[in-house]
Amino acid sequence: MLRRCGLSCSPCRSGGVKKVDIKEELRDALQEVAEQRARLDEVEARSTELETEMATFRDDEEARNAMLEREMAELREVEESRSQQLEAQMVAFREDEEARSQQEVAAAVAE
C-alpha cells in the first residue's frame, strides 16, 4: 500500500507524488520500538541491580553502625569502671596519707 508522506518537498509541491511504502514504515517503526524496549529493559535491569546494591550497602552500613555502637558502649563501660577504680585508689591513697600523717604527728608528740 502506498500513500503520500505529508511533507512539502519539491515533488509534492510540483504536483508529483512521493510515495511511501507503509509496510516499510511499519517495519522501521516496529524495529525502533523493539530497540527502545531493549534499551528500557537494560535500564530497568541496571536500576534493579543498583537498588539491590543500595539495599546491601544500607544493610552493611546498619550492621557496621550497630557494631560501632556496641563497641562505644563497651568503651564507655570500661572508662566508667576505670574512673571508679581510680577514684577508689585516690580515696585509699588519701586515707593512707592521712593515717601516716597522724602516725608521724603521734610519734613526734610521743618523743
mmCIF file of N, CA, C and O in Angstrom:
data_model
loop_
_atom_site.group_PDB
_atom_site.id
_atom_site.type_symbol
_atom_site.label_atom_id
_atom_site.label_comp_id
_atom_site.label_asym_id
_atom_site.label_seq_id
_atom_site.Cartn_x
_atom_site.Cartn_y
_atom_site.Cartn_z
ATOM 1 N N MET A 1 0.848 -1.167 0.000
ATOM 2 C CA MET A 1 0.000 0.000 0.000
ATOM 3 C C MET A 1 0.896 1.233 0.000
ATOM 4 O O MET A 1 1.876 1.286 0.715
ATOM 5 N N LEU A 2 0.546 2.243 -0.752
ATOM 6 C CA LEU A 2 1.351 3.454 -0.866
ATOM 7 C C LEU A 2 0.514 4.661 -0.479
ATOM 8 O O LEU A 2 -0.690 4.687 -0.657
ATOM 9 N N ARG A 3 1.197 5.704 0.051
ATOM 10 C CA ARG A 3 0.490 6.938 0.423
ATOM 11 C C ARG A 3 1.458 8.098 0.324
ATOM 12 O O ARG A 3 2.661 7.914 0.210
ATOM 13 N N ARG A 4 0.914 9.289 0.413
ATOM 14 C CA ARG A 4 1.775 10.477 0.439
ATOM 15 C C ARG A 4 2.436 10.573 1.794
ATOM 16 O O ARG A 4 1.857 10.202 2.800
ATOM 17 N N CYS A 5 3.647 11.131 1.829
ATOM 18 C CA CYS A 5 4.341 11.230 3.101
ATOM 19 C C CYS A 5 3.871 12.426 3.906
ATOM 20 O O CYS A 5 4.057 12.476 5.110
ATOM 21 N N GLY A 6 3.274 13.426 3.282
ATOM 22 C CA GLY A 6 2.764 14.584 4.002
ATOM 23 C C GLY A 6 3.757 15.719 4.103
ATOM 24 O O GLY A 6 3.424 16.786 4.622
ATOM 25 N N LEU A 7 4.963 15.533 3.637
ATOM 26 C CA LEU A 7 5.944 16.619 3.653
ATOM 27 C C LEU A 7 5.747 17.491 2.421
ATOM 28 O O LEU A 7 5.180 17.075 1.425
ATOM 29 N N SER A 8 6.207 18.711 2.532
ATOM 30 C CA SER A 8 6.060 19.605 1.376
ATOM 31 C C SER A 8 7.383 19.734 0.630
ATOM 32 O O SER A 8 7.896 20.826 0.440
ATOM 33 N N CYS A 9 7.902 18.614 0.210
ATOM 34 C CA CYS A 9 9.155 18.660 -0.542
ATOM 35 C C CYS A 9 8.854 18.955 -2.016
ATOM 36 O O CYS A 9 7.702 18.994 -2.434
ATOM 37 N N SER A 10 9.862 19.163 -2.787
ATOM 38 C CA SER A 10 9.663 19.620 -4.163
ATOM 39 C C SER A 10 8.806 18.695 -5.026
ATOM 40 O O SER A 10 7.994 19.183 -5.809
ATOM 41 N N PRO A 11 8.872 17.358 -4.925
ATOM 42 C CA PRO A 11 7.985 16.557 -5.781
ATOM 43 C C PRO A 11 6.508 16.825 -5.487
ATOM 44 O O PRO A 11 5.701 16.920 -6.411
ATOM 45 N N CYS A 12 6.137 16.980 -4.203
ATOM 46 C CA CYS A 12 4.734 17.225 -3.874
ATOM 47 C C CYS A 12 4.335 18.639 -4.273
ATOM 48 O O CYS A 12 3.216 18.867 -4.731
ATOM 49 N N ARG A 13 5.214 19.603 -4.082
ATOM 50 C CA ARG A 13 4.893 20.990 -4.447
ATOM 51 C C ARG A 13 4.728 21.124 -5.959
ATOM 52 O O ARG A 13 3.924 21.915 -6.431
ATOM 53 N N SER A 14 5.464 20.338 -6.689
ATOM 54 C CA SER A 14 5.362 20.429 -8.140
ATOM 55 C C SER A 14 4.270 19.533 -8.695
ATOM 56 O O SER A 14 4.157 19.359 -9.893
ATOM 57 N N GLY A 15 3.490 18.946 -7.782
ATOM 58 C CA GLY A 15 2.376 18.131 -8.245
ATOM 59 C C GLY A 15 2.712 16.670 -8.326
ATOM 60 O O GLY A 15 1.849 15.835 -8.543
ATOM 61 N N GLY A 16 3.962 16.343 -8.183
ATOM 62 C CA GLY A 16 4.336 14.939 -8.190
ATOM 63 C C GLY A 16 3.950 14.304 -6.866
ATOM 64 O O GLY A 16 3.623 14.963 -5.901
ATOM 65 N N VAL A 17 3.978 13.030 -6.819
ATOM 66 C CA VAL A 17 3.599 12.327 -5.596
ATOM 67 C C VAL A 17 4.793 11.497 -5.142
ATOM 68 O O VAL A 17 5.318 10.695 -5.905
ATOM 69 N N LYS A 18 5.176 11.783 -3.924
ATOM 70 C CA LYS A 18 6.221 10.957 -3.340
ATOM 71 C C LYS A 18 5.500 9.848 -2.590
ATOM 72 O O LYS A 18 4.744 10.099 -1.668
ATOM 73 N N LYS A 19 5.723 8.659 -3.010
ATOM 74 C CA LYS A 19 5.001 7.545 -2.418
ATOM 75 C C LYS A 19 5.884 6.875 -1.363
ATOM 76 O O LYS A 19 7.074 6.766 -1.514
ATOM 77 N N VAL A 20 5.239 6.437 -0.298
ATOM 78 C CA VAL A 20 5.943 5.803 0.811
ATOM 79 C C VAL A 20 5.343 4.425 1.018
ATOM 80 O O VAL A 20 4.123 4.262 1.019
ATOM 81 N N ASP A 21 6.203 3.467 1.215
ATOM 82 C CA ASP A 21 5.746 2.105 1.459
ATOM 83 C C ASP A 21 5.388 1.974 2.940
ATOM 84 O O ASP A 21 6.235 2.064 3.812
ATOM 85 N N ILE A 22 4.096 1.786 3.204
ATOM 86 C CA ILE A 22 3.610 1.728 4.587
ATOM 87 C C ILE A 22 4.180 0.512 5.306
ATOM 88 O O ILE A 22 4.524 0.593 6.477
ATOM 89 N N LYS A 23 4.316 -0.600 4.640
ATOM 90 C CA LYS A 23 4.884 -1.789 5.276
ATOM 91 C C LYS A 23 6.315 -1.502 5.732
ATOM 92 O O LYS A 23 6.718 -1.919 6.821
ATOM 93 N N GLU A 24 7.059 -0.816 4.908
ATOM 94 C CA GLU A 24 8.439 -0.485 5.267
ATOM 95 C C GLU A 24 8.465 0.475 6.452
ATOM 96 O O GLU A 24 9.252 0.304 7.385
ATOM 97 N N GLU A 25 7.568 1.456 6.446
ATOM 98 C CA GLU A 25 7.482 2.396 7.572
ATOM 99 C C GLU A 25 7.121 1.656 8.855
ATOM 100 O O GLU A 25 7.696 1.894 9.909
ATOM 101 N N LEU A 26 6.148 0.754 8.743
ATOM 102 C CA LEU A 26 5.718 -0.006 9.908
ATOM 103 C C LEU A 26 6.847 -0.896 10.425
ATOM 104 O O LEU A 26 7.092 -0.976 11.629
ATOM 105 N N ARG A 27 7.561 -1.530 9.531
ATOM 106 C CA ARG A 27 8.687 -2.384 9.900
ATOM 107 C C ARG A 27 9.756 -1.553 10.610
ATOM 108 O O ARG A 27 10.280 -1.957 11.652
ATOM 109 N N ASP A 28 10.057 -0.373 10.069
ATOM 110 C CA ASP A 28 11.042 0.516 10.690
ATOM 111 C C ASP A 28 10.576 0.980 12.074
ATOM 112 O O ASP A 28 11.367 1.008 13.032
ATOM 113 N N ALA A 29 9.291 1.323 12.167
ATOM 114 C CA ALA A 29 8.753 1.776 13.451
ATOM 115 C C ALA A 29 8.804 0.646 14.478
ATOM 116 O O ALA A 29 9.161 0.860 15.639
ATOM 117 N N LEU A 30 8.443 -0.562 14.052
ATOM 118 C CA LEU A 30 8.496 -1.698 14.969
ATOM 119 C C LEU A 30 9.933 -2.000 15.399
ATOM 120 O O LEU A 30 10.183 -2.344 16.556
ATOM 121 N N GLN A 31 10.855 -1.864 14.475
ATOM 122 C CA GLN A 31 12.277 -2.074 14.802
ATOM 123 C C GLN A 31 12.730 -1.040 15.834
ATOM 124 O O GLN A 31 13.406 -1.378 16.805
ATOM 125 N N GLU A 32 12.323 0.200 15.633
ATOM 126 C CA GLU A 32 12.689 1.258 16.580
ATOM 127 C C GLU A 32 12.067 1.006 17.952
ATOM 128 O O GLU A 32 12.719 1.164 18.981
ATOM 129 N N VAL A 33 10.807 0.575 17.963
ATOM 130 C CA VAL A 33 10.140 0.256 19.235
ATOM 131 C C VAL A 33 10.869 -0.893 19.922
ATOM 132 O O VAL A 33 11.086 -0.869 21.133
ATOM 133 N N ALA A 34 11.260 -1.912 19.160
ATOM 134 C CA ALA A 34 11.974 -3.053 19.733
ATOM 135 C C ALA A 34 13.312 -2.607 20.315
ATOM 136 O O ALA A 34 13.703 -3.050 21.407
ATOM 137 N N GLU A 35 14.022 -1.719 19.622
ATOM 138 C CA GLU A 35 15.303 -1.210 20.127
ATOM 139 C C GLU A 35 15.097 -0.390 21.397
ATOM 140 O O GLU A 35 15.862 -0.518 22.359
ATOM 141 N N GLN A 36 14.059 0.446 21.398
ATOM 142 C CA GLN A 36 13.771 1.245 22.591
ATOM 143 C C GLN A 36 13.378 0.352 23.761
ATOM 144 O O GLN A 36 13.761 0.600 24.902
ATOM 145 N N ARG A 37 12.613 -0.698 23.463
ATOM 146 C CA ARG A 37 12.212 -1.634 24.527
ATOM 147 C C ARG A 37 13.436 -2.337 25.102
ATOM 148 O O ARG A 37 13.548 -2.545 26.298
ATOM 149 N N ALA A 38 14.361 -2.720 24.225
ATOM 150 C CA ALA A 38 15.591 -3.378 24.680
ATOM 151 C C ALA A 38 16.395 -2.427 25.572
ATOM 152 O O ALA A 38 16.912 -2.838 26.619
ATOM 153 N N ARG A 39 16.490 -1.154 25.159
ATOM 154 C CA ARG A 39 17.212 -0.168 25.986
ATOM 155 C C ARG A 39 16.494 0.018 27.321
ATOM 156 O O ARG A 39 17.128 0.113 28.372
ATOM 157 N N LEU A 40 15.173 0.074 27.280
ATOM 158 C CA LEU A 40 14.395 0.222 28.508
ATOM 159 C C LEU A 40 14.610 -0.978 29.433
ATOM 160 O O LEU A 40 14.776 -0.818 30.641
ATOM 161 N N ASP A 41 14.621 -2.184 28.857
ATOM 162 C CA ASP A 41 14.875 -3.393 29.654
ATOM 163 C C ASP A 41 16.255 -3.331 30.304
ATOM 164 O O ASP A 41 16.422 -3.703 31.470
ATOM 165 N N GLU A 42 17.255 -2.846 29.550
ATOM 166 C CA GLU A 42 18.605 -2.708 30.104
ATOM 167 C C GLU A 42 18.616 -1.712 31.256
ATOM 168 O O GLU A 42 19.238 -1.954 32.295
ATOM 169 N N VAL A 43 17.923 -0.590 31.064
ATOM 170 C CA VAL A 43 17.863 0.434 32.111
ATOM 171 C C VAL A 43 17.147 -0.112 33.343
ATOM 172 O O VAL A 43 17.586 0.099 34.476
ATOM 173 N N GLU A 44 16.049 -0.825 33.139
ATOM 174 C CA GLU A 44 15.323 -1.402 34.272
ATOM 175 C C GLU A 44 16.173 -2.437 34.992
ATOM 176 O O GLU A 44 16.176 -2.496 36.228
ATOM 177 N N ALA A 45 16.911 -3.253 34.245
ATOM 178 C CA ALA A 45 17.780 -4.255 34.864
ATOM 179 C C ALA A 45 18.872 -3.573 35.682
ATOM 180 O O ALA A 45 19.168 -3.974 36.808
ATOM 181 N N ARG A 46 19.458 -2.529 35.133
ATOM 182 C CA ARG A 46 20.510 -1.789 35.856
ATOM 183 C C ARG A 46 19.923 -1.110 37.092
ATOM 184 O O ARG A 46 20.549 -1.083 38.151
ATOM 185 N N SER A 47 18.713 -0.587 36.951
ATOM 186 C CA SER A 47 18.047 0.057 38.081
ATOM 187 C C SER A 47 17.807 -0.949 39.203
ATOM 188 O O SER A 47 18.065 -0.661 40.379
ATOM 189 N N THR A 48 17.339 -2.142 38.846
ATOM 190 C CA THR A 48 17.115 -3.193 39.838
ATOM 191 C C THR A 48 18.434 -3.595 40.490
ATOM 192 O O THR A 48 18.511 -3.775 41.708
ATOM 193 N N GLU A 49 19.473 -3.695 39.678
ATOM 194 C CA GLU A 49 20.795 -4.039 40.196
ATOM 195 C C GLU A 49 21.284 -2.979 41.185
ATOM 196 O O GLU A 49 21.784 -3.304 42.271
ATOM 197 N N LEU A 50 21.102 -1.716 40.843
ATOM 198 C CA LEU A 50 21.519 -0.627 41.732
ATOM 199 C C LEU A 50 20.694 -0.606 43.015
ATOM 200 O O LEU A 50 21.229 -0.342 44.101
ATOM 201 N N GLU A 51 19.409 -0.875 42.898
ATOM 202 C CA GLU A 51 18.564 -0.932 44.099
ATOM 203 C C GLU A 51 19.029 -2.043 45.028
ATOM 204 O O GLU A 51 19.077 -1.871 46.248
ATOM 205 N N THR A 52 19.395 -3.185 44.448
ATOM 206 C CA THR A 52 19.898 -4.302 45.247
ATOM 207 C C THR A 52 21.209 -3.918 45.919
ATOM 208 O O THR A 52 21.417 -4.197 47.105
ATOM 209 N N GLU A 53 22.105 -3.275 45.162
ATOM 210 C CA GLU A 53 23.377 -2.833 45.729
ATOM 211 C C GLU A 53 23.155 -1.839 46.860
ATOM 212 O O GLU A 53 23.821 -1.906 47.898
ATOM 213 N N MET A 54 22.209 -0.906 46.664
ATOM 214 C CA MET A 54 21.922 0.084 47.704
ATOM 215 C C MET A 54 21.355 -0.585 48.947
ATOM 216 O O MET A 54 21.709 -0.231 50.074
ATOM 217 N N ALA A 55 20.473 -1.565 48.770
ATOM 218 C CA ALA A 55 19.901 -2.274 49.916
ATOM 219 C C ALA A 55 21.008 -3.017 50.672
ATOM 220 O O ALA A 55 21.050 -2.985 51.906
ATOM 221 N N THR A 56 21.899 -3.656 49.930
ATOM 222 C CA THR A 56 23.025 -4.354 50.555
ATOM 223 C C THR A 56 23.914 -3.363 51.288
ATOM 224 O O THR A 56 24.338 -3.613 52.426
ATOM 225 N N PHE A 57 24.189 -2.227 50.658
ATOM 226 C CA PHE A 57 25.017 -1.187 51.285
ATOM 227 C C PHE A 57 24.358 -0.696 52.572
ATOM 228 O O PHE A 57 25.024 -0.559 53.606
ATOM 229 N N ARG A 58 23.040 -0.439 52.515
ATOM 230 C CA ARG A 58 22.329 0.032 53.712
ATOM 231 C C ARG A 58 22.385 -1.013 54.824
ATOM 232 O O ARG A 58 22.625 -0.682 55.986
ATOM 233 N N ASP A 59 22.189 -2.283 54.454
ATOM 234 C CA ASP A 59 22.251 -3.351 55.454
ATOM 235 C C ASP A 59 23.647 -3.424 56.081
ATOM 236 O O ASP A 59 23.787 -3.545 57.298
ATOM 237 N N ASP A 60 24.670 -3.356 55.225
ATOM 238 C CA ASP A 60 26.052 -3.384 55.724
ATOM 239 C C ASP A 60 26.323 -2.189 56.626
ATOM 240 O O ASP A 60 26.961 -2.318 57.673
ATOM 241 N N GLU A 61 25.857 -1.027 56.207
ATOM 242 C CA GLU A 61 26.069 0.200 56.984
ATOM 243 C C GLU A 61 25.357 0.115 58.336
ATOM 244 O O GLU A 61 25.917 0.504 59.368
ATOM 245 N N GLU A 62 24.145 -0.397 58.341
ATOM 246 C CA GLU A 62 23.409 -0.566 59.599
ATOM 247 C C GLU A 62 24.131 -1.546 60.519
ATOM 248 O O GLU A 62 24.228 -1.321 61.730
ATOM 249 N N ALA A 63 24.646 -2.635 59.957
ATOM 250 C CA ALA A 63 25.389 -3.616 60.757
ATOM 251 C C ALA A 63 26.651 -2.981 61.333
ATOM 252 O O ALA A 63 26.981 -3.185 62.506
ATOM 253 N N ARG A 64 27.369 -2.207 60.504
ATOM 254 C CA ARG A 64 28.581 -1.519 60.980
ATOM 255 C C ARG A 64 28.246 -0.529 62.081
ATOM 256 O O ARG A 64 28.948 -0.445 63.090
ATOM 257 N N ASN A 65 27.177 0.232 61.893
ATOM 258 C CA ASN A 65 26.770 1.205 62.904
ATOM 259 C C ASN A 65 26.399 0.520 64.209
ATOM 260 O O ASN A 65 26.766 1.003 65.293
ATOM 261 N N ALA A 66 25.684 -0.588 64.120
ATOM 262 C CA ALA A 66 25.307 -1.330 65.330
ATOM 263 C C ALA A 66 26.553 -1.842 66.043
ATOM 264 O O ALA A 66 26.655 -1.754 67.274
ATOM 265 N N MET A 67 27.507 -2.350 65.273
ATOM 266 C CA MET A 67 28.749 -2.844 65.859
ATOM 267 C C MET A 67 29.508 -1.696 66.538
ATOM 268 O O MET A 67 29.993 -1.840 67.662
ATOM 269 N N LEU A 68 29.588 -0.552 65.866
ATOM 270 C CA LEU A 68 30.270 0.605 66.448
ATOM 271 C C LEU A 68 29.570 1.094 67.706
ATOM 272 O O LEU A 68 30.226 1.479 68.686
ATOM 273 N N GLU A 69 28.256 1.072 67.700
ATOM 274 C CA GLU A 69 27.512 1.480 68.896
ATOM 275 C C GLU A 69 27.800 0.529 70.059
ATOM 276 O O GLU A 69 27.970 0.981 71.195
ATOM 277 N N ARG A 70 27.852 -0.784 69.768
ATOM 278 C CA ARG A 70 28.183 -1.745 70.826
ATOM 279 C C ARG A 70 29.589 -1.496 71.351
ATOM 280 O O ARG A 70 29.822 -1.505 72.569
ATOM 281 N N GLU A 71 30.544 -1.272 70.442
ATOM 282 C CA GLU A 71 31.921 -1.009 70.866
ATOM 283 C C GLU A 71 32.008 0.266 71.700
ATOM 284 O O GLU A 71 32.726 0.299 72.700
ATOM 285 N N MET A 72 31.283 1.299 71.284
ATOM 286 C CA MET A 72 31.291 2.547 72.055
ATOM 287 C C MET A 72 30.693 2.321 73.446
ATOM 288 O O MET A 72 31.205 2.856 74.434
ATOM 289 N N ALA A 73 29.632 1.547 73.527
ATOM 290 C CA ALA A 73 29.023 1.251 74.831
ATOM 291 C C ALA A 73 30.013 0.494 75.713
ATOM 292 O O ALA A 73 30.151 0.792 76.908
ATOM 293 N N GLU A 74 30.705 -0.478 75.128
ATOM 294 C CA GLU A 74 31.716 -1.222 75.883
ATOM 295 C C GLU A 74 32.833 -0.301 76.357
ATOM 296 O O GLU A 74 33.282 -0.397 77.506
ATOM 297 N N LEU A 75 33.288 0.588 75.472
ATOM 298 C CA LEU A 75 34.344 1.529 75.851
ATOM 299 C C LEU A 75 33.882 2.455 76.964
ATOM 300 O O LEU A 75 34.652 2.764 77.888
ATOM 301 N N ARG A 76 32.632 2.897 76.902
ATOM 302 C CA ARG A 76 32.099 3.749 77.965
ATOM 303 C C ARG A 76 32.073 3.005 79.294
ATOM 304 O O ARG A 76 32.402 3.560 80.340
ATOM 305 N N GLU A 77 31.672 1.728 79.236
ATOM 306 C CA GLU A 77 31.646 0.921 80.459
ATOM 307 C C GLU A 77 33.053 0.756 81.027
ATOM 308 O O GLU A 77 33.255 0.878 82.236
ATOM 309 N N VAL A 78 34.033 0.464 80.166
ATOM 310 C CA VAL A 78 35.418 0.316 80.610
ATOM 311 C C VAL A 78 35.914 1.631 81.199
ATOM 312 O O VAL A 78 36.552 1.646 82.265
ATOM 313 N N GLU A 79 35.620 2.729 80.521
ATOM 314 C CA GLU A 79 36.045 4.042 81.010
ATOM 315 C C GLU A 79 35.411 4.344 82.366
ATOM 316 O O GLU A 79 36.090 4.829 83.281
ATOM 317 N N GLU A 80 34.137 4.040 82.508
ATOM 318 C CA GLU A 80 33.442 4.267 83.781
ATOM 319 C C GLU A 80 34.063 3.418 84.881
ATOM 320 O O GLU A 80 34.305 3.890 85.986
ATOM 321 N N SER A 81 34.345 2.156 84.573
ATOM 322 C CA SER A 81 34.950 1.247 85.548
ATOM 323 C C SER A 81 36.327 1.756 85.963
ATOM 324 O O SER A 81 36.653 1.780 87.157
ATOM 325 N N ARG A 82 37.135 2.157 84.991
ATOM 326 C CA ARG A 82 38.474 2.680 85.304
ATOM 327 C C ARG A 82 38.379 3.954 86.125
ATOM 328 O O ARG A 82 39.168 4.159 87.052
ATOM 329 N N SER A 83 37.445 4.786 85.788
ATOM 330 C CA SER A 83 37.265 6.025 86.533
ATOM 331 C C SER A 83 36.905 5.720 87.981
ATOM 332 O O SER A 83 37.443 6.343 88.914
ATOM 333 N N GLN A 84 36.021 4.765 88.184
ATOM 334 C CA GLN A 84 35.641 4.381 89.546
ATOM 335 C C GLN A 84 36.830 3.776 90.296
ATOM 336 O O GLN A 84 37.038 4.059 91.481
ATOM 337 N N GLN A 85 37.637 2.951 89.599
ATOM 338 C CA GLN A 85 38.814 2.353 90.222
ATOM 339 C C GLN A 85 39.814 3.437 90.633
ATOM 340 O O GLN A 85 40.368 3.401 91.735
ATOM 341 N N LEU A 86 40.048 4.398 89.729
ATOM 342 C CA LEU A 86 40.975 5.487 90.040
ATOM 343 C C LEU A 86 40.479 6.318 91.212
ATOM 344 O O LEU A 86 41.263 6.711 92.093
ATOM 345 N N GLU A 87 39.193 6.568 91.221
ATOM 346 C CA GLU A 87 38.617 7.336 92.325
ATOM 347 C C GLU A 87 38.787 6.583 93.641
ATOM 348 O O GLU A 87 39.171 7.174 94.660
ATOM 349 N N ALA A 88 38.555 5.275 93.639
ATOM 350 C CA ALA A 88 38.727 4.456 94.840
ATOM 351 C C ALA A 88 40.188 4.448 95.273
ATOM 352 O O ALA A 88 40.495 4.539 96.474
ATOM 353 N N GLN A 89 41.118 4.361 94.303
ATOM 354 C CA GLN A 89 42.544 4.387 94.619
ATOM 355 C C GLN A 89 42.943 5.732 95.228
ATOM 356 O O GLN A 89 43.740 5.778 96.172
ATOM 357 N N MET A 90 42.388 6.814 94.683
ATOM 358 C CA MET A 90 42.700 8.145 95.222
ATOM 359 C C MET A 90 42.187 8.280 96.661
ATOM 360 O O MET A 90 42.879 8.829 97.526
ATOM 361 N N VAL A 91 40.988 7.789 96.915
ATOM 362 C CA VAL A 91 40.427 7.848 98.271
ATOM 363 C C VAL A 91 41.301 7.030 99.215
ATOM 364 O O VAL A 91 41.639 7.480 100.316
ATOM 365 N N ALA A 92 41.696 5.820 98.790
ATOM 366 C CA ALA A 92 42.551 4.964 99.618
ATOM 367 C C ALA A 92 43.901 5.628 99.859
ATOM 368 O O ALA A 92 44.432 5.597 100.982
ATOM 369 N N PHE A 93 44.463 6.255 98.814
ATOM 370 C CA PHE A 93 45.746 6.936 98.956
ATOM 371 C C PHE A 93 45.633 8.080 99.962
ATOM 372 O O PHE A 93 46.497 8.239 100.825
ATOM 373 N N ARG A 94 44.574 8.874 99.876
ATOM 374 C CA ARG A 94 44.372 9.989 100.818
ATOM 375 C C ARG A 94 44.230 9.470 102.250
ATOM 376 O O ARG A 94 44.775 10.050 103.187
ATOM 377 N N GLU A 95 43.469 8.379 102.381
ATOM 378 C CA GLU A 95 43.291 7.810 103.720
ATOM 379 C C GLU A 95 44.623 7.316 104.272
ATOM 380 O O GLU A 95 44.932 7.522 105.456
ATOM 381 N N ASP A 96 45.428 6.660 103.425
ATOM 382 C CA ASP A 96 46.754 6.183 103.856
ATOM 383 C C ASP A 96 47.651 7.360 104.243
ATOM 384 O O ASP A 96 48.349 7.317 105.259
ATOM 385 N N GLU A 97 47.638 8.400 103.421
ATOM 386 C CA GLU A 97 48.452 9.585 103.705
ATOM 387 C C GLU A 97 48.017 10.237 105.010
ATOM 388 O O GLU A 97 48.858 10.661 105.821
ATOM 389 N N GLU A 98 46.713 10.303 105.192
ATOM 390 C CA GLU A 98 46.193 10.906 106.426
ATOM 391 C C GLU A 98 46.587 10.066 107.635
ATOM 392 O O GLU A 98 47.002 10.604 108.671
ATOM 393 N N ALA A 99 46.500 8.739 107.499
ATOM 394 C CA ALA A 99 46.884 7.843 108.599
ATOM 395 C C ALA A 99 48.373 7.976 108.888
ATOM 396 O O ALA A 99 48.791 8.051 110.056
ATOM 397 N N ARG A 100 49.215 8.035 107.857
ATOM 398 C CA ARG A 100 50.660 8.209 108.046
ATOM 399 C C ARG A 100 50.958 9.541 108.728
ATOM 400 O O ARG A 100 51.802 9.631 109.607
ATOM 401 N N SER A 101 50.267 10.550 108.268
ATOM 402 C CA SER A 101 50.478 11.880 108.847
ATOM 403 C C SER A 101 50.111 11.871 110.323
ATOM 404 O O SER A 101 50.839 12.433 111.156
ATOM 405 N N GLN A 102 49.002 11.226 110.672
ATOM 406 C CA GLN A 102 48.588 11.156 112.070
ATOM 407 C C GLN A 102 49.586 10.336 112.886
ATOM 408 O O GLN A 102 49.906 10.676 114.032
ATOM 409 N N GLN A 103 50.129 9.267 112.285
ATOM 410 C CA GLN A 103 51.123 8.450 112.974
ATOM 411 C C GLN A 103 52.399 9.256 113.207
ATOM 412 O O GLN A 103 53.017 9.165 114.278
ATOM 413 N N GLU A 104 52.811 10.021 112.182
ATOM 414 C CA GLU A 104 54.014 10.847 112.334
ATOM 415 C C GLU A 104 53.806 11.899 113.419
ATOM 416 O O GLU A 104 54.718 12.160 114.217
ATOM 417 N N VAL A 105 52.630 12.511 113.438
ATOM 418 C CA VAL A 105 52.332 13.525 114.457
ATOM 419 C C VAL A 105 52.331 12.842 115.839
ATOM 420 O O VAL A 105 52.900 13.382 116.817
ATOM 421 N N ALA A 106 51.718 11.679 115.941
ATOM 422 C CA ALA A 106 51.672 10.966 117.231
ATOM 423 C C ALA A 106 53.078 10.570 117.650
ATOM 424 O O ALA A 106 53.437 10.648 118.853
ATOM 425 N N ALA A 107 53.908 10.133 116.701
ATOM 426 C CA ALA A 107 55.279 9.742 117.023
ATOM 427 C C ALA A 107 56.089 10.969 117.449
ATOM 428 O O ALA A 107 56.891 10.907 118.389
ATOM 429 N N ALA A 108 55.855 12.108 116.793
ATOM 430 C CA ALA A 108 56.587 13.325 117.146
ATOM 431 C C ALA A 108 56.141 13.809 118.526
ATOM 432 O O ALA A 108 56.950 14.293 119.321
ATOM 433 N N VAL A 109 54.881 13.697 118.860
ATOM 434 C CA VAL A 109 54.369 14.108 120.156
ATOM 435 C C VAL A 109 54.891 13.153 121.236
ATOM 436 O O VAL A 109 55.228 13.561 122.347
ATOM 437 N N ALA A 110 55.003 11.869 120.902
ATOM 438 C CA ALA A 110 55.483 10.870 121.869
ATOM 439 C C ALA A 110 56.948 11.076 122.168
ATOM 440 O O ALA A 110 57.406 10.720 123.252
ATOM 441 N N GLU A 111 57.698 11.657 121.325
ATOM 442 C CA GLU A 111 59.127 11.844 121.574
ATOM 443 C C GLU A 111 59.323 12.939 122.497
ATOM 444 O O GLU A 111 59.455 13.492 123.331
#
